[in-house]
Amino acid sequence: MTGKARASALAFVAILGTGSPIEATEGRRWTIENIAIVPTDFDLRLASDGRSLAYLERRADIETDKSVSILHLYDLDSHRSREILRAPSAEQLRRLPDGRGWSLLIDRGDGLQLYKLDARGTLTLLLKREAVVTVGQTEGGLFAVRSGAPRRIGILYHDWSPDGRWLWYATLRPRPEPLAMSIDATVVAQRYRRRAPVKATVELRLRSAAGEEWLVASRPAQDRLAFYYGANVQWTREGPRYQLEQGDAERSGGTGTFIWSFATGSSHPAEQEPGFPSIGLVSGPHGGVLASEGFGRELDLTETRPDGRKIHYGPQPYYIGDPRAAGNWLANDGRKAVLGVRTIPHPRYGLVLLGSRKVKPLLVAGSLTACDFRQDLAWGVCVEESLNQAPRLVHVAPESGEVRALASLSSVHESIAPLRVTAHEWTNRLGYRSTGFIVWPRDYQQGKAYPAILITHGSDADERFASPDLQWNYPAQLFAERGFLVILQNDPSARQQAELWNAYMEWSGGPGVLGPSRLRELIWLNGVYSFEDMIHELVGKGIIDRERIGIAGYSRGSQMVNVAVTQSTIFGAASSGDGNYLEPASYADPKEGYHAIFGGPPSGRHLASYRQLSPSLRAEKVCAPVLQQMASPFAGAIDFYTALRDAEVPAQISLYPGEDIATDETHLFHIPSNRLRAMRENMAWFDFWLRGRRDPNMAPISTYDRWSTMAAQLRDCSRPPSALQPEPS
């Protein structure tokens, strides 16, 4: 039985209303290189006088085979942009409180240090500290949950007091320890060890305008608030208020709040006030904390004031607090706010102007993904993009709702003829909705059933341009150029129903009232049902070929790919990226999550639960060839590959290298040549297994010969392998 899938208003009407091909507008077509050099990670700040804008972007440099940060200055009067600098790393762009430019952290070969940028484009070193700790996946490096090449840290974090008289900053110092035997938890913590573990200390420091310095606190690098957020400092009249973890990365003991007093020159504990913005909390115009509450297609926007009273702004078709949204701004008089939001039915990012009781949404066809505003919120500048619109700068006036184009941020991508993209919503057999998009083949013709590839990664199918957060090393645009119909599908959102929300809470927090069986159904099988029911609808409409359907996803997407091919026979090929969760070998990652899913460890009475979901224990049920692309050689991924080959299922596992033998590639590939090769490997894999095609530009002939040998050995799975039956021309 399949569920009834429902397409949104943007779905099939325009596509199926004609039998003629959809004509592409004038322009070039996508190449793999075009996908690799899409700019990402924009960060922008207006000058205090509103006449210029500094912005950062991250981009692959194919010629040097490195990913680089690029700093630009854009003149809002002349509409001219200048490139100021290219560096291995540049981040944390801030407007200087004195109105004379910006500050940012840049690595110019001597580690990440603090610089000033003035309106003329001149860079001046403000503060330098010895860069003695390397962060990254390299020998002697401190591990961090971030992508990028290993880098040395002089300044880890910085922030200015509103009057500009004080600088709060963080550094890293080595924490050498004598060699000693590891016992119990210290051994478990090294379960993914590829090299000797490194420890470091985060030093939180305060510096006055006169150059005086105080060491505010020293924390182990495992304190995530100190390491990733610089202790979430907020400036008060008494002094900087900051937060530290009162535990470690494995067992959080809560958050401690402290104030460093200007008067005494020391810190003391502070009570956590309702209005104090913890990580992820958003301040409102009444001095309270904003939240999106409830479940369904509309969520209640509320503000909880410091006295506990709650203000209701009404049901809204979007929610606040998504880290991918543009950000949040409170006017200098505190009477209104601009909030970054994510919409629910058609996933994209927009803005909302919030007054004392007024809510005014500012939503465009695509997304506004990075912004900065004047202090009075009269206007600002944002990055606008969508699945078929390259990033560009736009002028935004929240009160009037006007959005006006300023400048392209990537002319090479503007010159590509846009592919047709439509937004959809599907409802599966359990009644759960999932959102997503279809990228249609360049020359789509009604009546022809196309091979299809489904790409999934949690909730990242949204209106962002060729985002690696979603498509990773899967060249979605090239798939569409070469005749595939590409489906970008999200997991069923936990915000639609309380039980699904509770399932995710139990998964992250440990066993609860739902129990392992229901948890597995709601979070993993529910997703597989969504895939199957969406596919049945498209097959029923004659849009896709039932025998030529692939699935791809990395990280959370790899979980769903591995579960899908071990629970369903609907897919003809699969590519799974850099994941190994749900495998017995990954137990204790952390184990509370595994206990919620399976009831306990992979042994004894709990083993039956693992057999119901763990991919390597269900390899004999797989009917699709499986490619695994890895940045690290996870034991669980290797177990899955070995089990597939033992079951005579065609499979390949590919491990991509780091810059040298002492480094690793990262979860989001940062080495351009690796990403190019991985995209070609995926193109070749799906072309071969779904269409019987061999393109020597995507993989060597010897690779296709090896795959052919595996194809000939494929056992009867009630569906013929497409590699042995080439697609009709």
XYZ file of C-alpha atoms in Angstrom:
729
model
C 0.000 0.000 0.000
C 1.301 3.454 -0.809
C 0.310 6.822 0.514
C -1.279 9.523 -1.543
C 1.408 12.029 -2.468
C 0.274 15.605 -2.866
C 2.178 18.082 -4.999
C 2.235 21.725 -4.009
C 0.848 24.507 -6.149
C 4.212 24.811 -7.832
C 4.281 21.188 -8.842
C 3.220 19.666 -12.129
C 0.832 22.156 -13.708
C 3.391 24.111 -15.681
C 5.375 20.999 -16.555
C 2.607 18.721 -17.754
C 0.481 21.309 -19.493
C 2.310 20.857 -22.792
C 3.710 17.991 -24.771
C 6.574 20.030 -26.183
C 10.058 20.209 -24.653
C 10.695 22.953 -22.129
C 13.001 25.377 -23.893
C 16.058 26.507 -21.973
C 16.715 30.222 -21.896
C 19.872 31.430 -23.588
C 23.023 30.592 -21.689
C 25.628 27.971 -20.995
C 25.015 24.570 -19.462
C 26.350 23.266 -16.178
C 29.705 21.521 -15.832
C 31.174 19.752 -12.822
C 33.694 22.583 -12.483
C 30.817 25.091 -12.259
C 29.389 23.164 -9.309
C 32.759 22.993 -7.550
C 33.320 26.774 -7.623
C 29.904 27.905 -6.366
C 30.587 30.568 -3.686
C 29.359 29.762 -0.166
C 29.557 30.913 3.472
C 28.794 34.589 2.880
C 29.319 36.994 5.763
C 28.650 40.707 5.273
C 28.704 43.912 7.304
C 27.615 47.436 6.387
C 29.857 50.374 7.173
C 28.558 52.607 9.962
C 27.835 55.400 7.458
C 25.944 53.003 5.167
C 28.042 53.897 2.128
C 29.986 50.661 1.753
C 29.817 46.989 2.549
C 32.515 44.468 3.436
C 31.783 40.844 2.715
C 33.450 37.446 2.823
C 32.846 34.385 0.693
C 34.328 30.908 0.528
C 35.222 29.450 -2.870
C 37.207 26.582 -4.400
C 40.319 27.576 -6.347
C 40.714 24.729 -8.820
C 44.071 25.968 -10.108
C 45.756 25.854 -6.688
C 43.574 22.954 -5.464
C 42.624 24.843 -2.315
C 39.506 26.349 -0.806
C 40.024 30.032 -0.042
C 38.285 32.883 1.744
C 37.875 36.068 -0.307
C 37.366 39.523 1.224
C 35.559 42.178 -0.836
C 34.599 45.840 -0.457
C 31.433 46.993 -2.217
C 30.707 50.700 -2.717
C 26.962 51.287 -2.374
C 27.179 54.644 -4.173
C 29.093 53.547 -7.281
C 27.972 49.874 -7.103
C 31.561 48.773 -7.649
C 33.187 45.852 -5.885
C 36.874 45.328 -5.124
C 38.594 42.133 -4.088
C 40.821 42.991 -1.123
C 42.371 39.677 -0.165
C 42.447 35.922 -0.706
C 43.571 33.825 2.239
C 43.373 30.225 3.443
C 40.947 31.420 6.106
C 39.102 34.649 6.970
C 36.118 34.866 9.298
C 34.235 36.720 12.053
C 33.697 39.961 10.158
C 32.616 42.645 12.644
C 31.775 46.349 12.335
C 34.116 48.404 14.530
C 32.183 50.352 17.186
C 34.076 53.581 16.382
C 32.615 53.536 12.864
C 36.019 53.447 11.174
C 35.843 50.129 9.405
C 35.687 46.477 10.281
C 37.634 43.829 12.173
C 38.073 40.203 11.175
C 40.280 37.176 11.709
C 42.630 36.322 8.819
C 45.302 33.689 8.320
C 48.004 35.290 6.171
C 50.547 32.557 6.816
C 51.160 33.166 10.523
C 47.954 31.674 11.879
C 44.556 33.250 12.446
C 45.119 36.824 13.710
C 42.997 39.952 14.255
C 43.006 42.646 11.546
C 41.304 45.957 10.835
C 39.905 46.818 7.387
C 39.249 50.489 6.642
C 36.981 52.035 4.009
C 39.932 52.451 1.618
C 40.577 48.716 1.667
C 43.707 48.864 3.828
C 44.337 45.972 6.213
C 46.128 46.641 9.511
C 47.151 44.083 12.126
C 45.326 44.812 15.398
C 46.364 41.903 17.586
C 48.686 38.967 17.078
C 49.202 35.988 19.331
C 51.523 33.040 18.920
C 49.805 30.368 16.822
C 50.986 27.230 18.590
C 47.855 25.071 18.265
C 46.671 23.622 14.954
C 42.968 22.863 14.533
C 42.007 20.262 11.947
C 42.279 16.653 10.920
C 46.043 16.347 10.841
C 48.851 14.848 12.888
C 49.208 16.999 16.000
C 45.937 18.813 15.281
C 43.036 19.471 17.628
C 39.812 17.971 16.274
C 36.934 20.381 15.629
C 33.490 19.924 14.116
C 34.144 22.158 11.135
C 35.304 21.661 7.584
C 38.449 23.040 6.044
C 42.156 22.543 5.824
C 44.135 22.362 9.078
C 44.968 25.844 10.360
C 47.017 27.361 13.145
C 45.144 29.506 15.649
C 46.476 32.764 17.018
C 43.089 34.351 17.797
C 40.158 31.942 18.063
C 37.306 34.407 18.672
C 36.760 38.144 19.156
C 34.026 40.615 20.086
C 33.909 44.350 20.881
C 32.068 46.179 23.643
C 29.451 48.593 22.221
C 31.589 51.627 23.146
C 34.691 50.104 21.542
C 36.744 50.383 24.737
C 37.030 46.651 25.363
C 38.003 43.657 23.256
C 36.965 40.164 24.313
C 39.007 37.465 22.627
C 39.968 33.815 22.910
C 43.223 32.025 22.158
C 44.366 28.412 22.239
C 47.265 27.097 24.269
C 48.709 23.567 24.209
C 47.858 21.424 27.193
C 50.655 18.870 27.233
C 50.185 15.881 29.454
C 52.652 13.125 30.335
C 52.249 9.888 28.430
C 50.091 7.542 30.436
C 47.960 4.482 30.069
C 44.350 5.203 29.096
C 41.541 3.518 31.015
C 37.819 3.062 30.354
C 36.203 6.320 29.168
C 39.508 7.764 27.959
C 39.902 4.728 25.706
C 36.313 4.954 24.411
C 36.886 8.625 23.565
C 39.562 7.499 21.095
C 37.282 5.094 19.225
C 37.810 6.919 15.919
C 41.457 7.657 16.562
C 43.589 7.958 13.464
C 46.465 9.680 15.229
C 47.564 10.714 18.707
C 44.903 12.802 20.485
C 45.795 16.426 21.202
C 44.567 18.563 24.081
C 44.450 22.333 24.326
C 43.173 25.092 26.582
C 40.917 27.967 25.529
C 42.036 31.202 27.172
C 39.313 33.859 27.401
C 40.879 37.304 27.628
C 39.805 40.924 27.986
C 41.848 43.793 26.560
C 41.297 47.502 27.210
C 41.790 50.346 24.756
C 44.963 51.207 26.691
C 46.417 47.754 26.020
C 45.898 46.302 29.500
C 44.937 42.615 29.536
C 43.218 40.235 31.914
C 42.906 36.462 31.715
C 39.200 35.955 32.423
C 39.050 32.154 32.313
C 40.904 29.074 31.081
C 38.814 26.198 29.813
C 39.564 22.823 28.213
C 38.874 22.830 24.478
C 36.082 20.292 25.142
C 34.023 23.198 26.508
C 31.973 23.806 23.377
C 30.689 27.204 24.496
C 34.246 28.452 24.976
C 35.735 26.779 21.894
C 33.045 27.428 19.271
C 31.313 30.571 20.601
C 33.965 32.429 22.590
C 31.795 31.830 25.702
C 28.780 33.631 24.154
C 29.767 37.008 25.584
C 27.147 39.738 26.127
C 28.045 43.235 27.286
C 26.440 44.712 30.423
C 27.131 47.845 32.456
C 28.844 45.776 35.130
C 31.039 43.974 32.609
C 31.016 41.163 30.052
C 28.620 38.342 30.871
C 29.688 34.959 29.516
C 28.739 31.281 29.593
C 30.737 28.094 30.103
C 29.826 24.432 30.005
C 29.744 22.817 33.410
C 30.698 19.362 32.137
C 32.369 17.918 29.064
C 31.457 17.078 25.506
C 30.222 13.613 26.474
C 28.252 14.429 29.634
C 26.993 17.976 29.724
C 26.384 19.212 33.229
C 24.541 22.342 32.149
C 25.662 25.904 31.585
C 27.262 28.302 34.041
C 26.827 32.063 33.620
C 29.430 34.521 34.918
C 30.182 38.247 34.913
C 33.643 39.755 34.802
C 33.364 42.996 36.743
C 34.996 46.175 35.443
C 35.099 47.418 39.045
C 36.817 44.443 40.682
C 38.727 43.004 37.724
C 37.452 39.511 38.498
C 34.598 37.134 37.682
C 31.686 36.004 39.786
C 28.722 33.689 39.097
C 25.596 35.339 37.742
C 22.015 34.195 37.801
C 20.678 33.096 34.421
C 18.112 35.732 33.527
C 15.206 34.915 31.160
C 16.254 37.689 28.789
C 19.884 36.616 28.545
C 20.328 35.223 25.018
C 21.772 31.732 25.235
C 22.982 30.040 22.068
C 20.095 29.786 19.612
C 17.730 32.060 21.561
C 16.348 35.190 19.873
C 15.605 38.479 21.649
C 12.355 40.336 20.976
C 11.172 43.968 21.100
C 9.716 43.531 24.609
C 13.007 42.393 26.138
C 11.952 38.753 26.098
C 12.887 35.560 24.305
C 11.151 34.721 21.021
C 10.093 31.210 20.042
C 8.036 29.336 17.455
C 5.689 27.023 19.342
C 3.316 24.219 18.418
C 3.103 21.858 15.463
C 1.617 21.874 11.995
C 1.671 24.084 8.919
C 1.660 27.226 11.070
C 3.484 27.798 14.356
C 2.676 30.311 17.072
C 5.270 33.101 17.288
C 5.623 34.080 20.958
C 7.788 36.263 23.170
C 8.323 35.329 26.811
C 9.167 38.431 28.815
C 11.600 38.457 31.763
C 8.627 38.538 34.155
C 7.262 35.322 32.618
C 4.371 36.904 30.727
C 3.943 35.664 27.168
C 3.063 37.735 24.112
C 1.423 35.934 21.185
C 2.069 37.295 17.697
C -0.209 34.725 16.067
C 0.206 31.631 13.866
C 2.842 31.964 11.143
C 3.830 29.746 8.165
C 7.495 29.900 9.177
C 9.693 29.483 12.231
C 12.587 31.366 13.809
C 15.863 30.067 15.207
C 17.082 28.055 12.212
C 20.905 28.406 12.107
C 20.800 28.517 8.291
C 18.600 31.642 8.307
C 20.045 35.116 7.723
C 20.320 36.127 11.395
C 18.478 38.366 13.858
C 18.743 42.099 14.526
C 17.294 44.272 17.294
C 16.961 47.999 16.566
C 19.149 50.346 18.602
C 16.050 51.667 20.387
C 14.931 48.076 21.137
C 11.431 48.693 19.737
C 11.547 46.414 16.696
C 13.467 43.445 15.364
C 14.255 41.816 12.043
C 14.267 38.036 12.275
C 15.614 35.411 9.914
C 13.016 32.682 9.291
C 12.566 29.423 7.395
C 9.215 28.813 5.717
C 7.350 25.543 6.256
C 5.476 24.470 3.073
C 8.092 25.679 0.554
C 11.469 25.568 2.348
C 13.298 28.865 1.915
C 14.754 31.617 4.079
C 13.257 35.047 4.523
C 12.858 37.876 7.020
C 10.177 39.150 9.377
C 9.875 42.685 10.745
C 8.550 42.451 14.289
C 7.176 45.481 16.147
C 5.403 45.751 19.476
C 2.427 43.830 18.095
C 3.000 43.897 14.344
C 4.411 41.058 12.241
C 5.417 41.883 8.668
C 6.967 39.026 6.633
C 9.460 39.729 3.871
C 9.646 36.638 1.674
C 11.045 36.398 -1.844
C 10.715 33.609 -4.413
C 14.052 32.192 -3.274
C 15.999 32.848 -0.080
C 17.696 35.690 1.771
C 20.593 33.811 3.352
C 23.005 36.437 4.725
C 22.212 40.030 5.692
C 23.249 43.098 7.616
C 21.115 46.098 8.564
C 21.520 49.650 9.739
C 21.154 50.008 13.475
C 17.671 51.526 13.065
C 16.682 48.641 10.730
C 15.515 51.111 8.060
C 17.302 49.125 5.356
C 19.989 46.546 4.833
C 21.816 44.424 2.300
C 21.293 40.680 1.874
C 22.447 37.785 -0.259
C 19.543 36.505 -2.358
C 19.718 33.061 -3.958
C 17.590 30.079 -4.926
C 17.989 26.660 -6.470
C 18.080 28.285 -9.915
C 19.314 31.788 -9.018
C 23.023 32.384 -8.376
C 23.807 34.474 -5.271
C 23.495 38.244 -5.652
C 23.468 41.274 -3.383
C 20.101 42.964 -2.864
C 18.942 46.092 -1.043
C 16.192 45.277 1.479
C 13.745 47.715 3.090
C 11.811 45.774 5.780
C 9.065 48.367 6.328
C 8.051 48.649 2.661
C 9.038 45.095 1.738
C 11.075 46.325 -1.233
C 13.914 44.065 -2.425
C 16.108 45.577 -5.140
C 18.993 43.850 -6.947
C 22.440 45.419 -6.497
C 25.127 43.135 -7.918
C 25.832 39.573 -8.962
C 28.165 37.626 -6.696
C 29.118 35.094 -9.361
C 28.933 36.154 -12.996
C 30.066 32.726 -14.200
C 26.942 31.172 -12.676
C 24.659 33.982 -13.828
C 25.645 33.053 -17.395
C 24.299 29.491 -17.036
C 20.789 28.932 -18.377
C 18.649 28.127 -15.305
C 17.265 24.627 -14.952
C 13.577 24.315 -14.181
C 12.930 23.653 -10.492
C 9.553 23.090 -8.814
C 8.673 22.883 -5.116
C 6.626 19.951 -3.790
C 5.050 18.458 -0.717
C 4.289 14.744 -0.427
C 2.243 12.850 2.168
C 3.216 9.249 2.906
C 1.155 6.234 3.986
C 1.464 7.190 7.673
C 0.145 10.683 6.985
C 3.492 12.451 7.453
C 4.437 15.234 5.052
C 7.846 15.754 3.487
C 8.894 18.730 1.410
C 11.296 18.920 -1.482
C 11.993 19.931 -5.050
C 12.274 18.449 -8.507
C 15.056 19.585 -10.821
C 13.749 18.698 -14.271
C 15.907 17.421 -17.135
C 17.077 20.265 -19.340
C 14.987 19.151 -22.338
C 12.128 17.434 -20.533
C 9.378 16.003 -22.739
C 5.989 14.894 -21.498
C 5.288 11.215 -22.039
C 8.888 10.095 -21.590
C 9.791 8.259 -18.391
C 13.167 9.501 -17.150
C 15.791 7.878 -14.961
C 15.733 9.563 -11.557
C 18.091 10.258 -8.675
C 16.845 11.148 -5.194
C 19.245 13.272 -3.094
C 18.540 13.641 0.613
C 20.193 15.205 3.651
C 17.940 15.878 6.623
C 16.168 19.203 6.004
C 18.692 20.790 3.623
C 16.495 20.618 0.501
C 15.691 24.322 0.337
C 16.110 27.395 -1.851
C 19.906 27.689 -1.759
C 22.068 27.652 -4.862
C 23.921 24.345 -5.426
C 24.467 24.098 -1.680
C 27.057 21.489 -0.644
C 25.087 21.137 2.601
C 22.517 19.233 0.538
C 24.151 17.911 -2.595
C 27.648 17.299 -1.169
C 29.519 15.489 -3.967
C 26.375 14.659 -5.940
C 26.337 16.846 -9.088
C 22.583 17.464 -9.140
C 22.751 20.058 -11.903
C 24.871 17.842 -14.155
C 22.530 14.908 -13.541
C 19.698 17.096 -14.875
C 21.802 18.280 -17.827
C 22.440 14.634 -18.752
C 18.809 13.544 -18.700
C 18.117 12.541 -15.091
C 15.138 13.845 -13.158
C 16.588 14.919 -9.798
C 14.473 14.788 -6.636
C 15.656 16.739 -3.587
C 13.655 15.410 -0.640
C 13.667 16.292 3.058
C 12.975 14.045 6.012
C 9.435 14.458 7.381
C 9.742 17.556 9.570
C 9.496 16.995 13.314
C 7.647 20.311 13.558
C 4.511 18.841 11.976
C 3.487 16.522 14.820
C 4.232 16.109 18.539
C 5.020 12.386 18.468
C 7.622 12.830 15.731
C 9.164 15.732 17.664
C 9.323 13.573 20.789
C 10.995 10.800 18.804
C 13.832 13.137 17.832
C 14.122 14.338 21.432
C 14.472 10.738 22.637
C 17.040 9.968 19.949
C 19.228 12.845 21.140
C 18.517 12.509 24.857
C 18.273 8.785 25.499
C 15.498 6.192 25.948
C 12.000 7.489 26.627
C 8.331 6.628 26.560
C 8.090 5.891 22.819
C 10.465 2.942 22.935
C 12.974 1.668 20.352
C 10.542 0.069 17.889
C 8.389 3.183 17.513
C 11.489 5.379 17.343
C 12.923 3.335 14.465
C 9.640 3.559 12.584
C 9.179 7.302 13.065
C 12.714 8.462 12.228
C 14.001 5.944 9.667
C 11.221 3.781 8.215
C 8.971 6.835 8.000
C 11.573 8.395 5.708
C 11.745 5.280 3.533
C 7.947 5.317 3.214
C 8.179 8.948 2.067
C 10.713 7.997 -0.604
C 8.663 5.031 -1.840
C 5.329 6.837 -1.927
C 6.751 9.849 -3.750
C 8.369 7.517 -6.303
C 5.141 5.560 -6.823
C 3.349 8.810 -7.621
C 5.946 9.923 -10.173
C 6.008 6.460 -11.746
C 2.211 6.466 -11.910
C 2.270 9.787 -13.763
C 4.718 8.345 -16.294
C 7.410 10.858 -15.305
C 10.146 8.483 -14.108
C 11.244 4.976 -15.087
C 10.512 2.456 -12.319
C 13.605 0.405 -13.202
C 16.081 3.302 -13.199
C 15.897 5.073 -9.841
C 18.920 5.944 -7.710
C 19.372 7.414 -4.239
C 22.234 9.458 -2.778
C 23.005 11.170 0.516
C 25.853 11.888 2.928
C 25.980 12.026 6.748
C 22.321 11.973 7.882
C 21.544 11.259 4.228
C 23.872 8.249 4.314
C 21.793 6.815 7.162
C 18.696 7.113 5.001
C 20.431 5.712 1.903
C 21.737 2.690 3.804
C 18.397 2.065 5.498
C 16.478 2.568 2.244
C 18.455 -0.016 0.267
C 18.212 -2.544 3.115
C 14.461 -2.010 3.632
C 13.189 -1.404 0.076
C 13.768 -2.855 -3.393
C 12.668 0.276 -5.237
C 16.180 1.617 -5.913
C 18.465 0.461 -8.708
C 21.675 2.135 -7.460
C 22.849 4.033 -4.392
C 25.662 6.316 -3.246
C 26.254 6.782 0.483
C 28.593 9.498 1.736
C 30.885 9.482 4.778
C 28.567 7.843 7.276
C 28.413 4.763 9.470
C 25.752 5.531 12.040
C 23.359 2.694 13.010
C 26.126 0.116 12.584
C 27.052 -2.048 15.605
C 30.651 -0.846 15.222
C 29.482 2.707 15.984
C 27.884 1.812 19.298
C 28.826 4.428 21.943
C 28.617 7.258 19.402
C 27.162 8.208 21.888
C 25.599 5.129 23.368
C 22.533 6.947 24.769
C 21.292 7.435 21.204
C 21.853 3.769 20.393
C 19.971 2.754 23.533
C 17.023 4.881 22.403
C 17.069 3.260 18.936
C 17.890 -0.344 19.787
C 17.239 -0.682 23.519
C 20.842 -1.464 24.448
C 24.201 -2.700 23.126
C 24.492 -4.914 20.008
C 24.372 -8.172 21.930
C 22.048 -10.473 23.835
C 18.363 -9.649 23.753
C 18.974 -6.369 21.888
C 20.646 -7.982 18.878
C 17.274 -8.643 17.237
C 16.612 -4.888 17.176
C 19.904 -4.291 15.382
C 18.975 -6.913 12.804
C 15.836 -4.924 12.050
C 17.695 -1.710 11.152
C 21.529 -1.927 11.076
C 22.521 -1.936 7.371
C 25.463 -4.365 7.636
C 23.195 -6.945 9.319
C 20.706 -6.715 6.435
C 23.146 -6.787 3.500
C 21.575 -9.935 2.047
C 18.361 -7.957 1.412
C 20.051 -5.310 -0.776
C 19.143 -5.232 -4.474
C 20.998 -2.036 -5.447
C 24.726 -1.577 -6.118
C 26.114 0.628 -3.328
C 28.960 3.144 -3.581
C 30.381 4.567 -0.353
C 32.581 7.681 -0.532
C 34.520 8.375 2.641
C 36.620 11.151 4.156
C 37.567 8.854 7.055
C 37.724 5.034 7.148
C 34.883 4.472 9.617
C 34.681 0.894 10.850
C 30.900 0.768 10.379
C 31.150 1.793 6.720
C 33.809 -0.848 6.125
C 31.591 -3.448 7.821
C 28.705 -2.505 5.509
C 30.915 -2.745 2.418
C 32.320 -6.125 3.499
C 28.856 -7.490 4.248
C 27.592 -6.345 0.834
C 30.440 -8.028 -1.014
C 29.989 -11.219 1.017
C 26.329 -11.145 -0.059
C 27.490 -10.720 -3.707
C 25.976 -7.246 -3.908
C 27.969 -4.920 -6.197
C 29.693 -2.435 -3.909
C 32.636 -0.064 -3.796
C 34.093 1.986 -0.955
C 36.328 4.942 -1.879
C 38.490 6.787 0.676
C 39.600 10.266 -0.399
C 42.976 11.549 0.871
C 43.917 14.727 2.708
C 46.527 17.231 1.561
C 49.303 14.801 2.542
C 49.812 11.535 4.400
C 49.450 13.292 7.771
C 46.012 14.827 7.055
C 42.479 13.700 6.242
C 39.814 15.047 3.952
C 36.915 16.615 5.876
C 33.240 15.672 6.109
C 32.354 18.413 3.625
C 35.195 17.930 1.146
C 37.450 20.997 1.123
C 40.060 19.849 -1.420
C 38.734 20.820 -4.881
C 40.366 17.918 -6.753
C 38.762 15.448 -4.333
C 35.344 17.000 -4.812
C 35.706 17.016 -8.605
C 36.777 13.381 -8.631
C 33.982 12.358 -6.245
C 31.361 14.091 -8.407
C 32.699 12.352 -11.513
C 32.651 9.031 -9.661
C 28.990 9.565 -8.749
C 28.127 10.579 -12.305
C 29.825 7.450 -13.650
C 28.228 5.204 -10.991
C 24.641 6.219 -11.701
C 25.161 6.427 -15.469
C 26.534 2.880 -15.466
C 24.112 1.161 -13.092
C 20.944 2.980 -14.169
C 21.586 3.552 -17.873
C 24.303 1.128 -18.938
C 26.532 3.997 -20.076
C 30.319 4.309 -19.936
C 31.731 7.818 -20.134
C 35.566 7.788 -20.104
C 35.501 11.444 -19.018
C 33.927 10.400 -15.723
C 35.840 7.203 -14.891
C 38.577 5.039 -16.466
C 37.505 2.137 -18.678
C 39.108 -0.252 -16.170
C 36.619 0.976 -13.550
C 33.671 0.161 -15.797
C 35.170 -3.271 -16.507
C 35.388 -3.968 -12.771
C 31.786 -2.866 -12.284
C 30.710 -5.066 -15.206
C 32.222 -8.085 -13.479
C 30.209 -7.278 -10.349
C 27.052 -6.733 -12.421
C 27.353 -10.177 -13.986
C 27.472 -11.718 -10.500
C 24.425 -9.838 -9.208
C 21.887 -12.289 -7.854
C 18.280 -12.297 -9.030
C 16.494 -9.589 -7.078
C 13.214 -9.603 -9.018
C 14.500 -6.717 -11.133
C 17.183 -6.795 -13.849
C 20.335 -4.737 -13.275
C 20.083 -1.737 -15.599
C 23.821 -1.878 -16.290
C 23.170 -5.062 -18.289
C 20.229 -3.490 -20.129
C 21.335 -0.151 -21.590
C 18.732 2.593 -21.648
C 16.839 2.805 -24.946
C 17.947 5.761 -27.015
